CSV table of C-alpha atoms and ligand atoms in Angstrom, one decimal:
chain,number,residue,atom,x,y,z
W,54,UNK,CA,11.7,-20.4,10.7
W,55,UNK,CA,12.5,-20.5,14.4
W,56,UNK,CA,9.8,-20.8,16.8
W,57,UNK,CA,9.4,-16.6,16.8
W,58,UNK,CA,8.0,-15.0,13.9
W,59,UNK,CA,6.8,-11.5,12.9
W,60,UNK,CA,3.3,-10.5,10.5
W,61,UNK,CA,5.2,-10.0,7.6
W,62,UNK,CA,9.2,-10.0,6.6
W,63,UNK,CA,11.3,-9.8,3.5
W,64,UNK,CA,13.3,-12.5,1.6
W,65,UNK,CA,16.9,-11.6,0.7
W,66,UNK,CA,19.1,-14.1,-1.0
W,67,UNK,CA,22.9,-14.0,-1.5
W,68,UNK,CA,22.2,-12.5,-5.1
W,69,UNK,CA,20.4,-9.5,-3.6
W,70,UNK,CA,23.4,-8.8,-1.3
W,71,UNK,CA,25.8,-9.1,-4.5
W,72,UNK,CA,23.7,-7.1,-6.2
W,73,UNK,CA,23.8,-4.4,-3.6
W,74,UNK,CA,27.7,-4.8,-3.0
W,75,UNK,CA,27.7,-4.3,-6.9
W,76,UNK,CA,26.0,-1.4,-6.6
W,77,UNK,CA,28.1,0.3,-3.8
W,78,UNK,CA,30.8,-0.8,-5.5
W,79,UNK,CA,29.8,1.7,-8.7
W,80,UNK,CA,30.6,5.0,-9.5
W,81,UNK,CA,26.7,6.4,-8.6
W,82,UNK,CA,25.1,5.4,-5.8
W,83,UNK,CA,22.2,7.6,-6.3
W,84,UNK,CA,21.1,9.6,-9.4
W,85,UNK,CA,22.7,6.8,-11.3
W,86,UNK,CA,21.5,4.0,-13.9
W,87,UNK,CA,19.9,1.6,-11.8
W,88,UNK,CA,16.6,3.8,-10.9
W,89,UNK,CA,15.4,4.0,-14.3
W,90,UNK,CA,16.5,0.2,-14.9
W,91,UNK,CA,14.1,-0.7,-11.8
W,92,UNK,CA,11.2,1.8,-13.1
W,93,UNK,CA,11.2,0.1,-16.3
W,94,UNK,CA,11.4,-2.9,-15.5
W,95,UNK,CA,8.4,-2.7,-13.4
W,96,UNK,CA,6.3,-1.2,-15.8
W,97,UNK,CA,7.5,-3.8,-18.2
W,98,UNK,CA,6.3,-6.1,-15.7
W,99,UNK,CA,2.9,-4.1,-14.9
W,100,UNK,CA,2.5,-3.5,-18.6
W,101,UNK,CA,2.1,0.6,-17.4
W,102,UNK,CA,3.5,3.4,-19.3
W,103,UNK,CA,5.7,5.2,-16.7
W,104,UNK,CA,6.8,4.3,-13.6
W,105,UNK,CA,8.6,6.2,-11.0
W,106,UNK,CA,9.9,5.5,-8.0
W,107,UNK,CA,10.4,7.2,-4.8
W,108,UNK,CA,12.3,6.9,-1.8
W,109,UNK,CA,9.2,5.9,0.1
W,110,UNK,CA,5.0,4.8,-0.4
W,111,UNK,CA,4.5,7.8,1.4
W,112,UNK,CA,6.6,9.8,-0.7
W,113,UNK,CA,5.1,8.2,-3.6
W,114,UNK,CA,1.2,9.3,-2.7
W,115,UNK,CA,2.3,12.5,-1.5
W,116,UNK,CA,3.7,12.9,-5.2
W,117,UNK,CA,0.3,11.6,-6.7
W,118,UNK,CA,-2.0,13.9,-4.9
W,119,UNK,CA,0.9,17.0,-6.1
W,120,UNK,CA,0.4,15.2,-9.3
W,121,UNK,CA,-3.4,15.7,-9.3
W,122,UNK,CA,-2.9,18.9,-8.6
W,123,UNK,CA,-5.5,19.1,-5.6
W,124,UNK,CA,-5.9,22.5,-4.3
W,125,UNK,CA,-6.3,23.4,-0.7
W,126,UNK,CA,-9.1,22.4,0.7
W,127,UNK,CA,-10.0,20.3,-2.2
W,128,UNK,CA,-12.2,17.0,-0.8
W,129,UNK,CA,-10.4,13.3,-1.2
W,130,UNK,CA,-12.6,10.3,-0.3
W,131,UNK,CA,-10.5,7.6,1.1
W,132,UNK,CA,-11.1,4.8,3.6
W,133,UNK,CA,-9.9,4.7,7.2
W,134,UNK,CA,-8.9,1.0,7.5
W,135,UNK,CA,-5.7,1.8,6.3
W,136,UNK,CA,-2.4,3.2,7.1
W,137,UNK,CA,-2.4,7.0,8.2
W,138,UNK,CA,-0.6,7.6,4.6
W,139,UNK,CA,-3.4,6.9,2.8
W,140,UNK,CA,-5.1,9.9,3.8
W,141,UNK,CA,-2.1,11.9,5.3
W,142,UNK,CA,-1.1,12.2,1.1
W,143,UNK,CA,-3.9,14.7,0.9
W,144,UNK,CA,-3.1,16.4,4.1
W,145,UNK,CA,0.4,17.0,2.4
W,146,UNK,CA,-1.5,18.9,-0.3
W,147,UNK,CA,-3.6,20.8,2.3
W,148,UNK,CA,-6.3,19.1,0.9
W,149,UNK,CA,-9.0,17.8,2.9
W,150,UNK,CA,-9.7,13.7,3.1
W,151,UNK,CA,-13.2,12.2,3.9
W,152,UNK,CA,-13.6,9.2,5.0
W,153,UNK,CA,-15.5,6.9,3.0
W,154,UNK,CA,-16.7,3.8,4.7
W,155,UNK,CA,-15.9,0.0,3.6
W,156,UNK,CA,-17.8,-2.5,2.3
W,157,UNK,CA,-18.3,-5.1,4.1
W,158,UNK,CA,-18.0,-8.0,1.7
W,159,UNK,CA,-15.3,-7.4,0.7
W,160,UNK,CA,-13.2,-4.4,3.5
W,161,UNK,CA,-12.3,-2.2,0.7
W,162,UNK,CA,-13.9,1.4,0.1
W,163,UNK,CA,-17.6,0.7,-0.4
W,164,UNK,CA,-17.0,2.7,-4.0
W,165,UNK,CA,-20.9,3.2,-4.6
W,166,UNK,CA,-20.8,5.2,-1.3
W,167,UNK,CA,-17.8,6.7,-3.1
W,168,UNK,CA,-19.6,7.9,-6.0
W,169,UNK,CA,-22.8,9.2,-3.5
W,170,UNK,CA,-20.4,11.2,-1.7
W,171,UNK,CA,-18.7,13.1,-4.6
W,172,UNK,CA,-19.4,16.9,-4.2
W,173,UNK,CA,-18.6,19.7,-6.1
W,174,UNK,CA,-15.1,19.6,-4.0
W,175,UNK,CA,-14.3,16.2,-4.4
W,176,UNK,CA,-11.1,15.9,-7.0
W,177,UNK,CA,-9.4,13.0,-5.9
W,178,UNK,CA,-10.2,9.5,-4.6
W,179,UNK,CA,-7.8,7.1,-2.7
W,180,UNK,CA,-8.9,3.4,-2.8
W,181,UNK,CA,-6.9,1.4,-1.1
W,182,UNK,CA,-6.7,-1.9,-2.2
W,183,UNK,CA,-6.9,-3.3,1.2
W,184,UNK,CA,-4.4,-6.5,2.3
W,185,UNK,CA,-3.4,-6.8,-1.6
W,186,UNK,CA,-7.6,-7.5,-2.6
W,187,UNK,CA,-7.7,-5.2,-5.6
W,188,UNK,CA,-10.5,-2.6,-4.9
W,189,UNK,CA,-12.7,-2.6,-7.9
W,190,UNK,CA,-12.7,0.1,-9.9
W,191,UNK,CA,-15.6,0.1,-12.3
W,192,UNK,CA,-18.3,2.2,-10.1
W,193,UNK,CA,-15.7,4.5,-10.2
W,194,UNK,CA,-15.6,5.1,-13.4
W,195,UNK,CA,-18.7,7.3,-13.4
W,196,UNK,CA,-16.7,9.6,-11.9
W,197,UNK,CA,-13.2,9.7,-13.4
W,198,UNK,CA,-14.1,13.2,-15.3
W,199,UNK,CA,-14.5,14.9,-12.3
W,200,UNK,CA,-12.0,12.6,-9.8
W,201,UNK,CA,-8.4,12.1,-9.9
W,202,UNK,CA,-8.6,8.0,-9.1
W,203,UNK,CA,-5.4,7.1,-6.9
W,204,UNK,CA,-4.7,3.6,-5.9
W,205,UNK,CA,-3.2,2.8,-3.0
W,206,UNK,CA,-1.6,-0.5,-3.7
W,207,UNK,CA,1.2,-0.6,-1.1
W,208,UNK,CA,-0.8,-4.0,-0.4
W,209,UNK,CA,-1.5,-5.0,-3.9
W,210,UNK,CA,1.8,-5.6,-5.6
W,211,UNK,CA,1.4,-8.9,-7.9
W,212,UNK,CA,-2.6,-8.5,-7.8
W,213,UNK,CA,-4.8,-8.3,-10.2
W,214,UNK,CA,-8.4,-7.4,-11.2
W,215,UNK,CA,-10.5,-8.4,-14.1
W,216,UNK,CA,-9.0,-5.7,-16.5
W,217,UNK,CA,-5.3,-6.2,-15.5
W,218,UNK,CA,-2.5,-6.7,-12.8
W,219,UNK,CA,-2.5,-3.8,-10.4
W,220,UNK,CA,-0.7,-0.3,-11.4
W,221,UNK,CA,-1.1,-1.7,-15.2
W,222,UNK,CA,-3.2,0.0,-18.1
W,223,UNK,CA,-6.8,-0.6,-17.0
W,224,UNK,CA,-6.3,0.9,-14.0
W,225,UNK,CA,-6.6,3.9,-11.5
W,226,UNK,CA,-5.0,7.4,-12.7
W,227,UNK,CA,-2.0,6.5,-11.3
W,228,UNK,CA,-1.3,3.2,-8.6
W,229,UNK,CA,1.3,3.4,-5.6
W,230,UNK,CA,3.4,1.2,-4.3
W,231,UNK,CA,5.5,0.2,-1.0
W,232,UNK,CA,8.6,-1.5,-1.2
W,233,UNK,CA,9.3,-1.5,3.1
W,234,UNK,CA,10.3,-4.7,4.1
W,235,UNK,CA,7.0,-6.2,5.1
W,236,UNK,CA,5.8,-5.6,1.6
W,237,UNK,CA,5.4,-8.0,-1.7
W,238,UNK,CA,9.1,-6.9,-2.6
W,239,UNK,CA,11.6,-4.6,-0.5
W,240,UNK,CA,14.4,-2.2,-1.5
W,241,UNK,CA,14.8,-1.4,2.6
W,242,UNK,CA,12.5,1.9,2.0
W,243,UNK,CA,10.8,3.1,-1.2
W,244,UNK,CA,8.0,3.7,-3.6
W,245,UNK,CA,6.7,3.7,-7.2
W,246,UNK,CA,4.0,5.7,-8.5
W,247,UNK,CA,2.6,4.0,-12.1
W,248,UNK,CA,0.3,5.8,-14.6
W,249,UNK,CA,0.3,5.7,-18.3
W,250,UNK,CA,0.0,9.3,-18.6
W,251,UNK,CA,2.6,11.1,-19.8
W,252,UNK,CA,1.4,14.5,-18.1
W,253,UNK,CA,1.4,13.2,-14.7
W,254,UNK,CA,4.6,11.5,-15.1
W,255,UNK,CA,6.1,14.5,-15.5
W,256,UNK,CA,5.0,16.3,-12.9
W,257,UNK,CA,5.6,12.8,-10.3
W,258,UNK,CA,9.1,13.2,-11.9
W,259,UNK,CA,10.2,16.3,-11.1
W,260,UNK,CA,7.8,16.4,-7.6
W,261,UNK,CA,10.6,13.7,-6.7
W,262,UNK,CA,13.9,16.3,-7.5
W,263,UNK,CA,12.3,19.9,-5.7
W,264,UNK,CA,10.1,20.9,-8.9
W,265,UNK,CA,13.1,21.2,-11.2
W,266,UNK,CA,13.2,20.9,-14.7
W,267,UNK,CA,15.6,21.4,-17.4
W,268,UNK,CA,13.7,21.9,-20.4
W,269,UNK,CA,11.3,24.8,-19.0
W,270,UNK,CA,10.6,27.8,-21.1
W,271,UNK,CA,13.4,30.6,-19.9
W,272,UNK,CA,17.0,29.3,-21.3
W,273,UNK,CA,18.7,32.2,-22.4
W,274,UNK,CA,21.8,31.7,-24.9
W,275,UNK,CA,24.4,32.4,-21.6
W,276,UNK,CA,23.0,29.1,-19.9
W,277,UNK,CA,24.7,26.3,-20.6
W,278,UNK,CA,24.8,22.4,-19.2
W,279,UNK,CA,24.3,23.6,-15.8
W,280,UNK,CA,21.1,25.4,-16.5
W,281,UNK,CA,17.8,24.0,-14.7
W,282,UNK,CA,14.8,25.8,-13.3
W,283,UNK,CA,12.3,25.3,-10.7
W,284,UNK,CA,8.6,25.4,-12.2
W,285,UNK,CA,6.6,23.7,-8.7
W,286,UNK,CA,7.6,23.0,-5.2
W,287,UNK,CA,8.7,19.8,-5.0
W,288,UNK,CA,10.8,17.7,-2.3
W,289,UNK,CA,14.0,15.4,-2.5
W,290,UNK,CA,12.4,12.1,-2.8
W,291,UNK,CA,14.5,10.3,-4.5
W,292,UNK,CA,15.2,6.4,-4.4
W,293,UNK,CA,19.1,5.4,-4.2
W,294,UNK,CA,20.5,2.9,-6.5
W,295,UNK,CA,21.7,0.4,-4.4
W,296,UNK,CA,18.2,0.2,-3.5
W,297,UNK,CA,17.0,-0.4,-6.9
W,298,UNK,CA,19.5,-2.7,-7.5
W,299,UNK,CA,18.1,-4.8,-4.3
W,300,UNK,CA,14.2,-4.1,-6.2
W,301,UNK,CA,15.7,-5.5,-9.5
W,302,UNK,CA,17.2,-8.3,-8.0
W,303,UNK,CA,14.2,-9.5,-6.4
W,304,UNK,CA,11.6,-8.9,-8.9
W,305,UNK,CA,11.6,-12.0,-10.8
W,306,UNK,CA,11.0,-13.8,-7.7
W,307,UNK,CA,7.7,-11.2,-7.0
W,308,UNK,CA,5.3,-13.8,-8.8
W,309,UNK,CA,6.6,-17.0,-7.0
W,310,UNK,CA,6.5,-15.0,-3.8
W,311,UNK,CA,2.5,-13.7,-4.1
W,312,UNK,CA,2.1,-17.5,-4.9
W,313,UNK,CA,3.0,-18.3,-1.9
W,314,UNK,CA,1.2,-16.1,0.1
W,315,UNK,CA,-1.8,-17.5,-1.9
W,316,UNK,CA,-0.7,-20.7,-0.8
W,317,UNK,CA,-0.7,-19.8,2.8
W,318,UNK,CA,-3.9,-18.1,2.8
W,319,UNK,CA,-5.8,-21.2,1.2
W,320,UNK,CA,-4.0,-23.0,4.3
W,321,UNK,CA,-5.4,-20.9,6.9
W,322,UNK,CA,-8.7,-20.9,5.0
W,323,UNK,CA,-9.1,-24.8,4.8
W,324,UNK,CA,-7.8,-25.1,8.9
W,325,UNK,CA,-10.3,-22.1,10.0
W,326,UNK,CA,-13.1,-22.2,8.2
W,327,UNK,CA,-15.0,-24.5,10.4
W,328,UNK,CA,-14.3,-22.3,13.1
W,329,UNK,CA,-17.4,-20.0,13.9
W,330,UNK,CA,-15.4,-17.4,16.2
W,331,UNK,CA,-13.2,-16.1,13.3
W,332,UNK,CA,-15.0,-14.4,10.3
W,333,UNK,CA,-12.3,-14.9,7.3
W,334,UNK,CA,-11.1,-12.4,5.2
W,335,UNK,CA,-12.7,-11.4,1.7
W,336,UNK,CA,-11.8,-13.6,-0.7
W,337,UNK,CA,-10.6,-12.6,-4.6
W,338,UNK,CA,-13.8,-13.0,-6.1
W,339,UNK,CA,-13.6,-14.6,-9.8
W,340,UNK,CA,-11.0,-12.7,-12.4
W,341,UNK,CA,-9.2,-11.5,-9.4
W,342,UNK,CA,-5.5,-12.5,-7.7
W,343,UNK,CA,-5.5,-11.7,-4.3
W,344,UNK,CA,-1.8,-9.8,-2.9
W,345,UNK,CA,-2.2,-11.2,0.5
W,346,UNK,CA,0.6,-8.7,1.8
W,347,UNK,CA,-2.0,-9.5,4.9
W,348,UNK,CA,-4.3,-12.0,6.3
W,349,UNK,CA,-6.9,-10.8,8.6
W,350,UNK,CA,-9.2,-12.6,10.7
W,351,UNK,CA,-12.0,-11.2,12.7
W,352,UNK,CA,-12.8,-11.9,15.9
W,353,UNK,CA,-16.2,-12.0,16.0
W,354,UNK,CA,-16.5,-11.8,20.2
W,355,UNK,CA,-15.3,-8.1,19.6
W,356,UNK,CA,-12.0,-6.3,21.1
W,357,UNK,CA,-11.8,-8.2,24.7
W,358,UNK,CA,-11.6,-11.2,23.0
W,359,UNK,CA,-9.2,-10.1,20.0
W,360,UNK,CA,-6.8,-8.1,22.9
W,361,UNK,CA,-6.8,-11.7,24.9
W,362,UNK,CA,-5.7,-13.8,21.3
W,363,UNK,CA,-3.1,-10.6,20.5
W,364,UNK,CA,-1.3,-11.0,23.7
W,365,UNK,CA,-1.5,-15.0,23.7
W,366,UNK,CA,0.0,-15.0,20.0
W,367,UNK,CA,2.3,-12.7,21.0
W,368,UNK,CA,3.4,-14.2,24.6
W,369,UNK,CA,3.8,-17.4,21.8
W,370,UNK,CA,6.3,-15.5,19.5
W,371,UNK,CA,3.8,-14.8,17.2
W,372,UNK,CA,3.9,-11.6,15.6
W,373,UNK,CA,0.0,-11.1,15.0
W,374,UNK,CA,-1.1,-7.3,14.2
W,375,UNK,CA,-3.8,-4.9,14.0
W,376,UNK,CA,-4.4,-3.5,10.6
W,377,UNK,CA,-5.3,-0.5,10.7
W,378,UNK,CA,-6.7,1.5,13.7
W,379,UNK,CA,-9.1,3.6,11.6
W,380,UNK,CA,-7.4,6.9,10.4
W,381,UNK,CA,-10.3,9.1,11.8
W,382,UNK,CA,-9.8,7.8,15.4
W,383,UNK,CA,-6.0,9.2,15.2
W,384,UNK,CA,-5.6,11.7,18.0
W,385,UNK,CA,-4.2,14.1,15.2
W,386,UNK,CA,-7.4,14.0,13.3
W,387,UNK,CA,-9.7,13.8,16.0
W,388,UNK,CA,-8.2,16.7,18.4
W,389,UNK,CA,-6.5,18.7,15.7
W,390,UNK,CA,-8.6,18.1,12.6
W,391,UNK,CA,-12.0,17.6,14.1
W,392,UNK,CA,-12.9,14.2,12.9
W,393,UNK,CA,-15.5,12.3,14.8
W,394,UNK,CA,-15.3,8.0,15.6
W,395,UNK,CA,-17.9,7.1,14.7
W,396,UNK,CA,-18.9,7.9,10.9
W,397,UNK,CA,-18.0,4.6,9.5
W,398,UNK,CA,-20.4,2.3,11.4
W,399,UNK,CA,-18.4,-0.9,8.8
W,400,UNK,CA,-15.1,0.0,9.5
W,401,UNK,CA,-16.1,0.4,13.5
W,402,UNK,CA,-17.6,-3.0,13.5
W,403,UNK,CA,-14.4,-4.6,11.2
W,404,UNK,CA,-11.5,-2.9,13.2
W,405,UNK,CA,-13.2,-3.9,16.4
W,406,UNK,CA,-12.2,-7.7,15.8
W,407,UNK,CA,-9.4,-8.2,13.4
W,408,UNK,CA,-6.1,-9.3,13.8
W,409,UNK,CA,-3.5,-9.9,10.9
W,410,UNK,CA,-2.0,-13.6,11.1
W,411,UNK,CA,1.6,-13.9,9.9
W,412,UNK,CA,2.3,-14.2,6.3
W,413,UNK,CA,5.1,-14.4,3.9
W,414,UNK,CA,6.7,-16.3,2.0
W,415,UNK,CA,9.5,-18.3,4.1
W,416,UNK,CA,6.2,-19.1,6.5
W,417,UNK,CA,6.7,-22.9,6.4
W,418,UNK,CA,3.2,-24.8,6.3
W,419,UNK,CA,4.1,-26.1,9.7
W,420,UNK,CA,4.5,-22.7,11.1
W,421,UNK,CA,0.8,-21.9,9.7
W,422,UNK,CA,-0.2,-25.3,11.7
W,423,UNK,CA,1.3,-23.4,14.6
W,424,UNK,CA,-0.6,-20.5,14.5
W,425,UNK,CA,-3.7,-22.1,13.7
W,426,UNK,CA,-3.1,-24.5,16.5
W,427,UNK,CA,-2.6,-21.3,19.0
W,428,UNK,CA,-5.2,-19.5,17.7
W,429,UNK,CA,-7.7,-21.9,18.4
W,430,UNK,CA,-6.2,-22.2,21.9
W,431,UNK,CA,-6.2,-18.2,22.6
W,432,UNK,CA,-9.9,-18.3,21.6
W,433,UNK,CA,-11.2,-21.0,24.4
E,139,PLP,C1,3.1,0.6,3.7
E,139,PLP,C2,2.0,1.5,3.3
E,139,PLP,C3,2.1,2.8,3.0
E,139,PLP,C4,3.4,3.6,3.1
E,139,PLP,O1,4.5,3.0,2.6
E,139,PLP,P1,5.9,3.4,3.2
E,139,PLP,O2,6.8,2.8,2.1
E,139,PLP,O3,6.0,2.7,4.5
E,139,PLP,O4,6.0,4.9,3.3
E,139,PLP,C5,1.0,3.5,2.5
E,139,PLP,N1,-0.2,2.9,2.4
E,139,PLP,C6,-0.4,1.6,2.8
E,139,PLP,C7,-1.7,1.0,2.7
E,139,PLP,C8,0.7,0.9,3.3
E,139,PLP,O5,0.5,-0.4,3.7
């Protein structure tokens, strides 16, 4: 790497940019062969049922909380230290999120204050597996009768949990996935949604082509091949095949890749763990394989101090980041939805120091040196 790096970027090689050409090069560039070849071989590699893909992560919760069939006003518990998708998927729906706050051993959703919070209105939960650390699912399984469990795994491709990689059986109702550049694996934009129910499949599958369908009760005997009908509202979210072809291309190189990341995190660990400033990041606990799509530190002298290392990092030509400004304080759902600040007294205290260190996989263990090295020097 040069002496200017971002947080997070994607690897292409030369057999990526063949693949693509190849792609281009056939006769369908979208609704063609490759999407389904890219779907199954990620649920081959997830060991899940179905997988479908979308043309975004976005796209792909805003299909899982259609899937669940949430109703307006319908309650969704999800945390706010995460992207504004996360909870903008049950806006979508007209349903109505509430913030759950995290834990703070380990930044995901605090899932026994999950469970607490369930009301009669509660029908969906979105836990976010926060910087690829799988959230843990079993407290939540006092509750899957009632609660459609979504998991957010934009983060959390490659992880894995006591009872299975991320998005694999063993999991949440259905698991989402980001494939934007900055993620575990790119196709430029795009999504997957896993489940191993056949039910929702089918509805995530024609959410993604407007609600059509071609097998629905209403055929008469003067239809013929052209024939489809619409049965829900659905959107054109599809994923073009020349991006699948870039996903297929680089997904036997996924596992080496969340190595990596592992690798770098360890670094960063070993050079800052003597350093009382910075709290580190939650660690995979036992059983568990950590993403590590991120690696936040938390600077413990509070958000003067963290602005001062931003800007020095950045003035450096390093890319550091804030992950996430909590959803709540958003001026859409403060001003237009009513939301307070101040409900998640955990993720308050979090936000208010971290920072997300570069990581990926071309990061070069000097390059980590660097940023430790400027780090240190920002926080004098
Ligand atoms: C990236 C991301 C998304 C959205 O994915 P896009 O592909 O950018 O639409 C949703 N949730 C989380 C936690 C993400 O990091």
């Amino acid at each position: 790497m040069n002496n200017s790096f971002p947080y997070g970027r994607q690897e292409i090689s030369a057999a990526d940019i063949e693949a693509v050409t190849n792609a281009l090069r056939g006769e369908l560039i979208t609704q063609g062969p490759l999407i389904s070849r890219f779907e199954d071989a990620l649920a081959d590699h997830l060991g899940a049922r179905h997988a479908v893909a979308f043309s975004s992560g976005t796209a792909a919760l805003h299909a899982a909380a259609a899937a669940a069939q949430l109703e307006p006003g319908d309650e969704v518990l999800t945390p706010a230290l995460s992207f504004a998708a996360s909870a903008n998927c049950a806006l979508y729906v007209r349903a109505r999120p509430r913030f759950v706050d995290i834990d703070a051993a380990t930044w995901n959703i605090d899932t026994e204050a999950a469970v607490r919070a369930v009301t009669p209105g509660t029908r969906a939960v979105v836990a976010v597996s926060y910087s690829g650390l799988p959230v843990d699912l079993t407290q939540l399984d006092e509750i899957r009768d009632r609660v459609v469990v979504i998991e957010d795994a934009c983060h959390a491709l490659g992880a894995v949990r006591p009872r299975g990689k991320v998005g694999g059986r063993g999991g949440a109702d259905m698991t989402a996935f980001s494939f934007h550049p900055v993620k575990a694996l790119t196709t430029g934009e795009g999504g997957m949604v896993t489940t191993n129910d056949d039910e929702l499949a089918l509805r995530l599958r024609r959410f993604r082509m407007h609600g059509f369908s071609t097998d629905a009760p209403g055929r008469s005997s003067t239809d013929g091949g052209w024939w489809y009908d619409m049965v829900d509202l659905g959107f054109n979210y599809r994923i073009t095949d020349f991006q699948c072809a870039l996903g297929l291309s680089q997904l036997p190189r996924l596992e080496g890749w969340v190595e990596r990341r592992n690798a770098i995190a360890a670094r960063y660990r070993e050079l800052l763990d003597d350093d009382d400033r910075l709290e580190l990041p939650p660690d995979a606990p036992p059983g568990y394989r950590h993403g590590y799509h991120l690696f936040v530190v938390r600077v413990r002298a509070g958000v003067d101090a963290r602005l001062r290392v931003y800007d020095a990092l950045r003035r450096r030509g390093i890319g550091a980041q804030v992950h996430y400004i909590p959803i709540y304080r958003l001026a859409y759902y403060r001003q237009v939805l009513g939301y307070r600040q101040d409900e998640c007294p955990v993720t308050e205290r979090v936000y208010a120091g971290i920072l997300s260190l570069p990581i990926f996989p071309a990061l070069a263990d000097r390059d980590v040196d660097r940023v430790v090295h400027e780090l240190r020097t920002a926080l004098e």
